[in-house]
Short mmCIF file of N, CA, C and O in Angstrom, two decimals:
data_model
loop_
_atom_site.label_atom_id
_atom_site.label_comp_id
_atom_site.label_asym_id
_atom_site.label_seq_id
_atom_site.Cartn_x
_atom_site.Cartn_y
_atom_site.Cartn_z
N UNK J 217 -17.20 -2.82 9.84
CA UNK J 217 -17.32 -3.42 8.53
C UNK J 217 -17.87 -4.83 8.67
O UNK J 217 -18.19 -5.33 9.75
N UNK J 218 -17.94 -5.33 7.68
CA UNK J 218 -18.65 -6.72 7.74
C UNK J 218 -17.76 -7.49 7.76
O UNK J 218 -18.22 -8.54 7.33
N UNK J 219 -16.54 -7.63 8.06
CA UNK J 219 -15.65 -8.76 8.25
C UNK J 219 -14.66 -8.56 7.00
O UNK J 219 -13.45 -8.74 7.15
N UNK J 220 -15.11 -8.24 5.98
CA UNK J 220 -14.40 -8.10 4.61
C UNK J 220 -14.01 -6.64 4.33
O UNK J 220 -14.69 -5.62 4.33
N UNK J 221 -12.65 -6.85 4.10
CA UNK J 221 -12.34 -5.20 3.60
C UNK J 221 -12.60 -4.76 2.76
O UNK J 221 -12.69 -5.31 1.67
N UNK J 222 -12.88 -3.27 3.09
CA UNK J 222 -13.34 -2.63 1.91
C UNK J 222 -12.04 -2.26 0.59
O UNK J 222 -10.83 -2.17 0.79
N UNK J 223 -12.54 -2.14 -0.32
CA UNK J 223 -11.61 -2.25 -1.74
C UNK J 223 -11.35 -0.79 -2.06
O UNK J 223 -12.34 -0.07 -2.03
N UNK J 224 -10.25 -0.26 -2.35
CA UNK J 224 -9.98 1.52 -2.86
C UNK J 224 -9.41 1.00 -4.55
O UNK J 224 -8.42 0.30 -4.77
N UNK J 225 -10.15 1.46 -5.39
CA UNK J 225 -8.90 1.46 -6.75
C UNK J 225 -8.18 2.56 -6.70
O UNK J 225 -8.82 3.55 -6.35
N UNK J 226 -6.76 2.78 -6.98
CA UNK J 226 -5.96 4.36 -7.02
C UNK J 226 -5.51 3.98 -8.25
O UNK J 226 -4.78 3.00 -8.42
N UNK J 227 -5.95 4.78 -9.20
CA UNK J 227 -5.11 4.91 -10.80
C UNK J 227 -4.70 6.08 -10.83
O UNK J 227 -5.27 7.13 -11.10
N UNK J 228 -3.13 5.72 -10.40
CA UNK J 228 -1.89 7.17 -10.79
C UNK J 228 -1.16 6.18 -10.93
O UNK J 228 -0.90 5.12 -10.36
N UNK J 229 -0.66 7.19 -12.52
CA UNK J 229 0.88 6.92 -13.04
C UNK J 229 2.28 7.24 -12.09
O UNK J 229 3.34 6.62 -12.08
N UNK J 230 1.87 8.40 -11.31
CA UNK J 230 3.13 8.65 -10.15
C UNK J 230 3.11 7.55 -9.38
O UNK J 230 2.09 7.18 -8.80
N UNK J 231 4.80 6.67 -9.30
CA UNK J 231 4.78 5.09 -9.01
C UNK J 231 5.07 5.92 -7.29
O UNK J 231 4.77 5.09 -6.43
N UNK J 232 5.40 6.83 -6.85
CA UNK J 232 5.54 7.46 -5.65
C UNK J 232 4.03 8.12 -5.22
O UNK J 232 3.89 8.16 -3.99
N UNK J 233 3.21 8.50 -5.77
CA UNK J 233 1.92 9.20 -5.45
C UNK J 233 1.30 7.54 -5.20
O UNK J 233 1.28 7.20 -4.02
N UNK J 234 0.93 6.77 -5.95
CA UNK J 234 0.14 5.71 -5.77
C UNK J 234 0.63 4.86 -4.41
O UNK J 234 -0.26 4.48 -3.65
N UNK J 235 2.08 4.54 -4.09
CA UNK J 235 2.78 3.78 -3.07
C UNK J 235 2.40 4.37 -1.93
O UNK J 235 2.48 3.71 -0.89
N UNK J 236 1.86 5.89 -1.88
CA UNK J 236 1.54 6.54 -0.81
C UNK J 236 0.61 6.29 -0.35
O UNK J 236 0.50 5.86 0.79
N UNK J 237 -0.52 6.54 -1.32
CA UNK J 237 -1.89 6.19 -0.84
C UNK J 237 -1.87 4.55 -0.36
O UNK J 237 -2.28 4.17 0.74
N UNK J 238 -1.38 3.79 -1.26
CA UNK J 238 -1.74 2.01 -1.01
C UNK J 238 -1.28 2.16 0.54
O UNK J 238 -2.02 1.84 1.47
N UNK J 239 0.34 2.80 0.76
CA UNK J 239 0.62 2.63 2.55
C UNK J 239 -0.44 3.04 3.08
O UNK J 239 -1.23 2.24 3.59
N UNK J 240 -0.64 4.27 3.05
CA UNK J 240 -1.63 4.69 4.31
C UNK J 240 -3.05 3.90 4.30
O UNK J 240 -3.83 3.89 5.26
N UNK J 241 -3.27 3.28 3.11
CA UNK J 241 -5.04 3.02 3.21
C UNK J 241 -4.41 1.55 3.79
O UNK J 241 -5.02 1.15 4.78
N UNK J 242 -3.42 0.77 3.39
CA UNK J 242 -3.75 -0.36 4.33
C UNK J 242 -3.03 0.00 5.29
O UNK J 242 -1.89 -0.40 5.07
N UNK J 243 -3.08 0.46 6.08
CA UNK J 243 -2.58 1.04 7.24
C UNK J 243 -3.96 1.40 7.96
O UNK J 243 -4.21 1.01 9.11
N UNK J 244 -4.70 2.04 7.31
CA UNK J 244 -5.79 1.95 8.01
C UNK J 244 -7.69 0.66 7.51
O UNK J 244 -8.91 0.80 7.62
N UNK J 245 -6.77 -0.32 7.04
CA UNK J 245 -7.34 -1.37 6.85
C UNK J 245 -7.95 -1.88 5.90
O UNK J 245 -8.48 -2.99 5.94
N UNK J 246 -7.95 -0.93 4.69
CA UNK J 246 -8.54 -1.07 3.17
C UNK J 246 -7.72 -2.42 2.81
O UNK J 246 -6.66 -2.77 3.35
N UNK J 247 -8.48 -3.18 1.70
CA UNK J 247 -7.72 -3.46 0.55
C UNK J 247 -7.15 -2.66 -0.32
O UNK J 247 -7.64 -1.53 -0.28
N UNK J 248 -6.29 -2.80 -1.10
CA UNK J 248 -5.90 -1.62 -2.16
C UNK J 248 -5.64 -2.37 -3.10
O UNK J 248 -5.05 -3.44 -2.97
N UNK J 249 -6.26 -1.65 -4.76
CA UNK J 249 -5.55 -1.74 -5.70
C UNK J 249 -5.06 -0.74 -6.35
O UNK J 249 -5.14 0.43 -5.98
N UNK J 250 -4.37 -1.25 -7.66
CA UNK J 250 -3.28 -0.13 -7.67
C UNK J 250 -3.32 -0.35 -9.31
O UNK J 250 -3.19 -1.52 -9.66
N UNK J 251 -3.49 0.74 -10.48
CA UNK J 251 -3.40 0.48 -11.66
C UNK J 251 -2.82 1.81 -11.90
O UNK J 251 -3.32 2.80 -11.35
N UNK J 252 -1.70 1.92 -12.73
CA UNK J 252 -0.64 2.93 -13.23
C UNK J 252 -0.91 3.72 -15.02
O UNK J 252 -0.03 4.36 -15.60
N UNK J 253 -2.27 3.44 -15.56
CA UNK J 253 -2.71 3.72 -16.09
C UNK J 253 -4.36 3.67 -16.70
O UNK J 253 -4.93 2.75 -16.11
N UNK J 254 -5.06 4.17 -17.43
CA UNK J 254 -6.24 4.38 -17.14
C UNK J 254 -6.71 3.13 -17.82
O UNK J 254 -7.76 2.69 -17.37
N UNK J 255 -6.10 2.39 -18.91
CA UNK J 255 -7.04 1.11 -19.31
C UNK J 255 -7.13 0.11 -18.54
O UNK J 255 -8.02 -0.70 -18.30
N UNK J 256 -5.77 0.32 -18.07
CA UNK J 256 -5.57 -1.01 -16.69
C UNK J 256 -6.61 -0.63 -15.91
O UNK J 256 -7.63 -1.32 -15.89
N UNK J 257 -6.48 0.59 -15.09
CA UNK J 257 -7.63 1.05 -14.23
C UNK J 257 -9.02 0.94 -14.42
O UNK J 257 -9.79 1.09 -13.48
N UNK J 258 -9.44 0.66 -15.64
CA UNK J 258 -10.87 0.93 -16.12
C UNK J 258 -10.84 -1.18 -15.72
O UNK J 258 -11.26 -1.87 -14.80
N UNK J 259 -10.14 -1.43 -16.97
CA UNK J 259 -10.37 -2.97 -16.64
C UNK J 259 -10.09 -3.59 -15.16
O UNK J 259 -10.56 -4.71 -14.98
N UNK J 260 -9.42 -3.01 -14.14
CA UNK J 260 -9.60 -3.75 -12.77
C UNK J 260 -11.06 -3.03 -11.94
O UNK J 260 -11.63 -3.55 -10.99
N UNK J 261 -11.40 -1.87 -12.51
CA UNK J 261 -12.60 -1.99 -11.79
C UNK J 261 -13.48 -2.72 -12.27
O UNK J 261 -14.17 -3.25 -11.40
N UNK J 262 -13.89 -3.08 -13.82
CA UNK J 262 -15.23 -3.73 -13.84
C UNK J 262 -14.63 -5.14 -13.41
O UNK J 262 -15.55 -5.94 -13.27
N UNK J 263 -13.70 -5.57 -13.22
CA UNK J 263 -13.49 -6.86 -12.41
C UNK J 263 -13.44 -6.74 -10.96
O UNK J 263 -14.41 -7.22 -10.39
N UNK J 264 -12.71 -6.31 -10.34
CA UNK J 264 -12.99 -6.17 -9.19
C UNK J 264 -13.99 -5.54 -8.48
O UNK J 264 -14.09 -5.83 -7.29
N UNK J 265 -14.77 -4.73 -8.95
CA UNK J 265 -15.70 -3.91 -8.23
C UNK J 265 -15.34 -3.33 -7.02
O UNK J 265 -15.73 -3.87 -5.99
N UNK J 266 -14.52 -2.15 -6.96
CA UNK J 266 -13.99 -1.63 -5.70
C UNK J 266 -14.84 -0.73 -5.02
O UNK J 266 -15.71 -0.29 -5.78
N UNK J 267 -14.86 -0.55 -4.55
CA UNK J 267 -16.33 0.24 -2.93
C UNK J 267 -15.57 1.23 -3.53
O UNK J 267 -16.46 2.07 -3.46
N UNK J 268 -14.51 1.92 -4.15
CA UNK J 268 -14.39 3.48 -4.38
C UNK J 268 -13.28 3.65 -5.66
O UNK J 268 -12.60 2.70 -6.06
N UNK J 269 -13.25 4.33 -5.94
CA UNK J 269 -11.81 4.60 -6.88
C UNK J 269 -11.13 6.20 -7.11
O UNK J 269 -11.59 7.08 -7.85
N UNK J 270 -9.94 6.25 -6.28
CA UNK J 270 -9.29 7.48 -7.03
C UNK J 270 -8.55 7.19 -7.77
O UNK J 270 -7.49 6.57 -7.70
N UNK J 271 -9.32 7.83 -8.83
CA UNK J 271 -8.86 8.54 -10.48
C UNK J 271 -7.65 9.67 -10.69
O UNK J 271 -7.79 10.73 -10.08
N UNK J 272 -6.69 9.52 -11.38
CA UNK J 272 -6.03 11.00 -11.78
C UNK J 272 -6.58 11.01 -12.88
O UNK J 272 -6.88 9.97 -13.47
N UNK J 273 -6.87 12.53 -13.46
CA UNK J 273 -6.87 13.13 -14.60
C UNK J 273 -6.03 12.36 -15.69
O UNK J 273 -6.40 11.37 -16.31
N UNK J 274 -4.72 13.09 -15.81
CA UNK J 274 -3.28 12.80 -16.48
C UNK J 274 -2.90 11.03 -16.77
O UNK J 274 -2.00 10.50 -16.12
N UNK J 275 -3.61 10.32 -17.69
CA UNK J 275 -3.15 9.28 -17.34
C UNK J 275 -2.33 8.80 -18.88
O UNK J 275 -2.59 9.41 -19.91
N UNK J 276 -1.44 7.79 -18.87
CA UNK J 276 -0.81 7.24 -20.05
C UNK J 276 -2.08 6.41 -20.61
O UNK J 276 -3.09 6.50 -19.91
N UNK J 277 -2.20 5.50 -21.93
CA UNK J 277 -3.10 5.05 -22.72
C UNK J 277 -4.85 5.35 -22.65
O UNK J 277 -5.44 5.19 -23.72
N UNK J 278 -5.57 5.72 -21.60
CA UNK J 278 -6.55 6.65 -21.44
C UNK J 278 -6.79 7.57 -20.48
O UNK J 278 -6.32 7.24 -19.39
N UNK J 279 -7.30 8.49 -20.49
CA UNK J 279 -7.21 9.47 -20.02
C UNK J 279 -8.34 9.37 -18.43
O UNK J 279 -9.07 8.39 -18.48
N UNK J 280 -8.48 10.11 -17.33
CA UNK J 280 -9.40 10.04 -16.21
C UNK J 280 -10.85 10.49 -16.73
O UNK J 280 -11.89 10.33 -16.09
N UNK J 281 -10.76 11.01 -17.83
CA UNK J 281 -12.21 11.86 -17.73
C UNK J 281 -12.68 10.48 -18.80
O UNK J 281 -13.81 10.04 -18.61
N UNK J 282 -11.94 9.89 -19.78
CA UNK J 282 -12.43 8.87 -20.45
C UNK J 282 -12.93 7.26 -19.38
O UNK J 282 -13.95 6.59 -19.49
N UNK J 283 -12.31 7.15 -18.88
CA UNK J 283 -12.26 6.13 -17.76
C UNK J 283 -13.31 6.31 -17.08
O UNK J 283 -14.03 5.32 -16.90
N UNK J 284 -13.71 7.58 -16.50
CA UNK J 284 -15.09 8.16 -15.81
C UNK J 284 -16.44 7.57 -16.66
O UNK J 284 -17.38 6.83 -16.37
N UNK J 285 -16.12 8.12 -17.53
CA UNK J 285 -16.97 8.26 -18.90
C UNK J 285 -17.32 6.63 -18.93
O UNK J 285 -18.38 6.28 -18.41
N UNK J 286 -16.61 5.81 -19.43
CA UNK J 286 -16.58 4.33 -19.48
C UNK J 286 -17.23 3.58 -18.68
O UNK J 286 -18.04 2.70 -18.96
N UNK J 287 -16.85 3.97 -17.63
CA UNK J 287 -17.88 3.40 -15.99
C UNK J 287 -18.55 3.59 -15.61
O UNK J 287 -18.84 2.83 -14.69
N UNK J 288 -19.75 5.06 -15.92
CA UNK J 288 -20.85 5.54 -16.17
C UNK J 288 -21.67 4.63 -17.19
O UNK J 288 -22.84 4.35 -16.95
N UNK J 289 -21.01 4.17 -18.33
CA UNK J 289 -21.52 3.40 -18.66
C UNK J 289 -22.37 2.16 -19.12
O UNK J 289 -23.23 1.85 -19.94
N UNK J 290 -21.32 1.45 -17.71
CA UNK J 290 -21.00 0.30 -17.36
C UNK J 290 -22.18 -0.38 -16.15
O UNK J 290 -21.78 -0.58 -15.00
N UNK J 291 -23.50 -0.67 -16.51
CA UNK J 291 -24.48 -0.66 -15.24
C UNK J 291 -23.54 -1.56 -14.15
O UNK J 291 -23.60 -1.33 -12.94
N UNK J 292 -23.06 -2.16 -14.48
CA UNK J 292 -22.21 -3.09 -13.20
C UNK J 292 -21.53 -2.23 -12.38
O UNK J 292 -21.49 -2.49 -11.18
N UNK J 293 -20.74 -0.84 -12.98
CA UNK J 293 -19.57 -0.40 -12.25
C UNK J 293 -20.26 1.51 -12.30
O UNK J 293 -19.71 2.51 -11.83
N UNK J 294 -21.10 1.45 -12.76
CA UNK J 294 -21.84 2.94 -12.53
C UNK J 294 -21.85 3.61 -11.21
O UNK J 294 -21.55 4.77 -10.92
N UNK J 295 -22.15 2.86 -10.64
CA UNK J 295 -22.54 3.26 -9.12
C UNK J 295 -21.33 3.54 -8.24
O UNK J 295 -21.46 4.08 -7.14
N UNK J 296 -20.30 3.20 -8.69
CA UNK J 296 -18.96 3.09 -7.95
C UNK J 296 -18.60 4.49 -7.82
O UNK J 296 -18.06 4.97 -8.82
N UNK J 297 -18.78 5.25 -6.84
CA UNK J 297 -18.03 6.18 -5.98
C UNK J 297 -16.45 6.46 -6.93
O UNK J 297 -15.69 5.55 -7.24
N UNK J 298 -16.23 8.00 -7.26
CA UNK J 298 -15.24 8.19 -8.60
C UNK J 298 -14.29 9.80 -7.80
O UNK J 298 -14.58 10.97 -8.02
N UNK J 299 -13.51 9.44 -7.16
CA UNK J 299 -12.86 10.54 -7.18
C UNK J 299 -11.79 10.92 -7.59
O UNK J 299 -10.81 10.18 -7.61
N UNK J 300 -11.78 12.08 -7.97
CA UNK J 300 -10.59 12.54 -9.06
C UNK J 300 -10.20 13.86 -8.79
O UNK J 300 -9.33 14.40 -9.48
#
Protein backbone atom coordinates (compact mmCIF):
# COMPACT_ATOMS: atom_id res chain seq x y z
CA UNK A 1 0.00 0.00 0.00
CA UNK A 2 1.10 3.47 -0.12
CA UNK A 3 1.74 4.07 3.44
CA UNK A 4 -2.00 5.00 4.10
CA UNK A 5 -4.64 2.55 4.92
CA UNK A 6 -7.01 1.56 2.95
CA UNK A 7 -10.74 2.58 4.17
CA UNK A 8 -13.76 -0.40 4.26
CA UNK A 9 -17.36 1.29 5.01
CA UNK A 10 -19.58 -1.77 6.70
CA UNK A 11 -23.29 -0.58 7.02
CA UNK A 12 -25.05 -3.32 9.23
CA UNK A 13 -27.54 -2.76 11.74
CA UNK A 14 -26.34 -6.24 13.43
CA UNK A 15 -24.16 -4.33 16.31
CA UNK A 16 -22.48 -8.16 16.42
CA UNK A 17 -22.23 -8.70 12.45
CA UNK A 18 -20.54 -5.17 12.00
CA UNK A 19 -17.97 -5.67 15.34
CA UNK A 20 -16.95 -8.72 13.37
CA UNK A 21 -16.01 -7.47 10.30
CA UNK A 22 -14.33 -3.99 11.90
CA UNK A 23 -12.09 -6.92 14.15
CA UNK A 24 -10.95 -8.88 11.44
CA UNK A 25 -10.36 -6.02 8.77
CA UNK A 26 -8.19 -4.15 11.26
CA UNK A 27 -6.58 -7.08 12.07
CA UNK A 28 -5.56 -7.33 8.80
CA UNK A 29 -4.72 -3.59 8.45
CA UNK A 30 -7.74 -1.67 6.96
CA UNK A 31 -9.14 1.37 8.39
CA UNK A 32 -12.73 0.71 9.23
CA UNK A 33 -15.82 2.47 9.34
CA UNK A 34 -18.78 1.51 10.75
CA UNK A 35 -22.47 3.03 10.13
CA UNK A 36 -25.57 1.04 11.72
CA UNK A 37 -27.90 2.38 9.30
CA UNK A 38 -28.26 3.33 5.70
CA UNK A 39 -28.49 7.32 5.97
CA UNK A 40 -25.64 7.35 8.28
CA UNK A 41 -23.94 5.00 5.80
CA UNK A 42 -24.75 6.93 2.69
CA UNK A 43 -23.59 10.26 4.50
CA UNK A 44 -20.08 8.76 5.77
CA UNK A 45 -19.30 7.65 2.43
CA UNK A 46 -19.68 10.83 0.44
CA UNK A 47 -17.47 12.21 3.28
CA UNK A 48 -15.11 9.90 3.74
CA UNK A 49 -14.64 8.31 0.47
CA UNK A 50 -13.87 4.70 1.44
CA UNK A 51 -11.76 2.43 -1.21
CA UNK A 52 -14.91 -0.05 -0.66
CA UNK A 53 -18.17 -0.43 1.18
CA UNK A 54 -20.18 -3.41 2.49
CA UNK A 55 -23.74 -2.69 2.27
CA UNK A 56 -26.62 -4.84 3.93
CA UNK A 57 -29.80 -4.96 2.20
CA UNK A 58 -32.13 -4.73 5.52
CA UNK A 59 -31.35 -1.45 6.83
CA UNK A 60 -33.33 0.94 9.54
CA UNK A 61 -34.13 4.70 7.99
CA UNK A 62 -32.91 3.70 4.30
CA UNK A 63 -32.79 0.85 2.78
CA UNK A 64 -29.23 -0.92 0.81
CA UNK A 65 -30.68 -0.88 -2.56
CA UNK A 66 -31.66 2.99 -1.91
CA UNK A 67 -28.15 3.86 -0.57
CA UNK A 68 -26.70 1.99 -3.79
CA UNK A 69 -28.97 3.97 -5.80
CA UNK A 70 -27.82 7.38 -4.09
CA UNK A 71 -24.08 6.76 -4.71
CA UNK A 72 -24.48 5.91 -8.26
CA UNK A 73 -25.52 9.09 -8.30
CA UNK A 74 -23.15 10.86 -6.62
CA UNK A 75 -20.06 11.54 -9.37
CA UNK A 76 -17.76 11.90 -6.24
CA UNK A 77 -18.76 8.49 -4.67
CA UNK A 78 -19.95 6.51 -7.99
CA UNK A 79 -16.98 4.74 -8.51
CA UNK A 80 -16.74 3.31 -5.03
CA UNK A 81 -16.63 -0.47 -5.12
CA UNK A 82 -20.45 -1.59 -3.42
CA UNK A 83 -20.83 -4.88 -1.93
CA UNK A 84 -23.88 -6.21 -0.67
Amino acid sequence: MDGQKKKILVVEDDAMISSMYKTKFEAEGFAVLVADDGAAGLELAKREKPDIIMLDVILPRLDGFSVLEELKKDPLAQAIPVIM
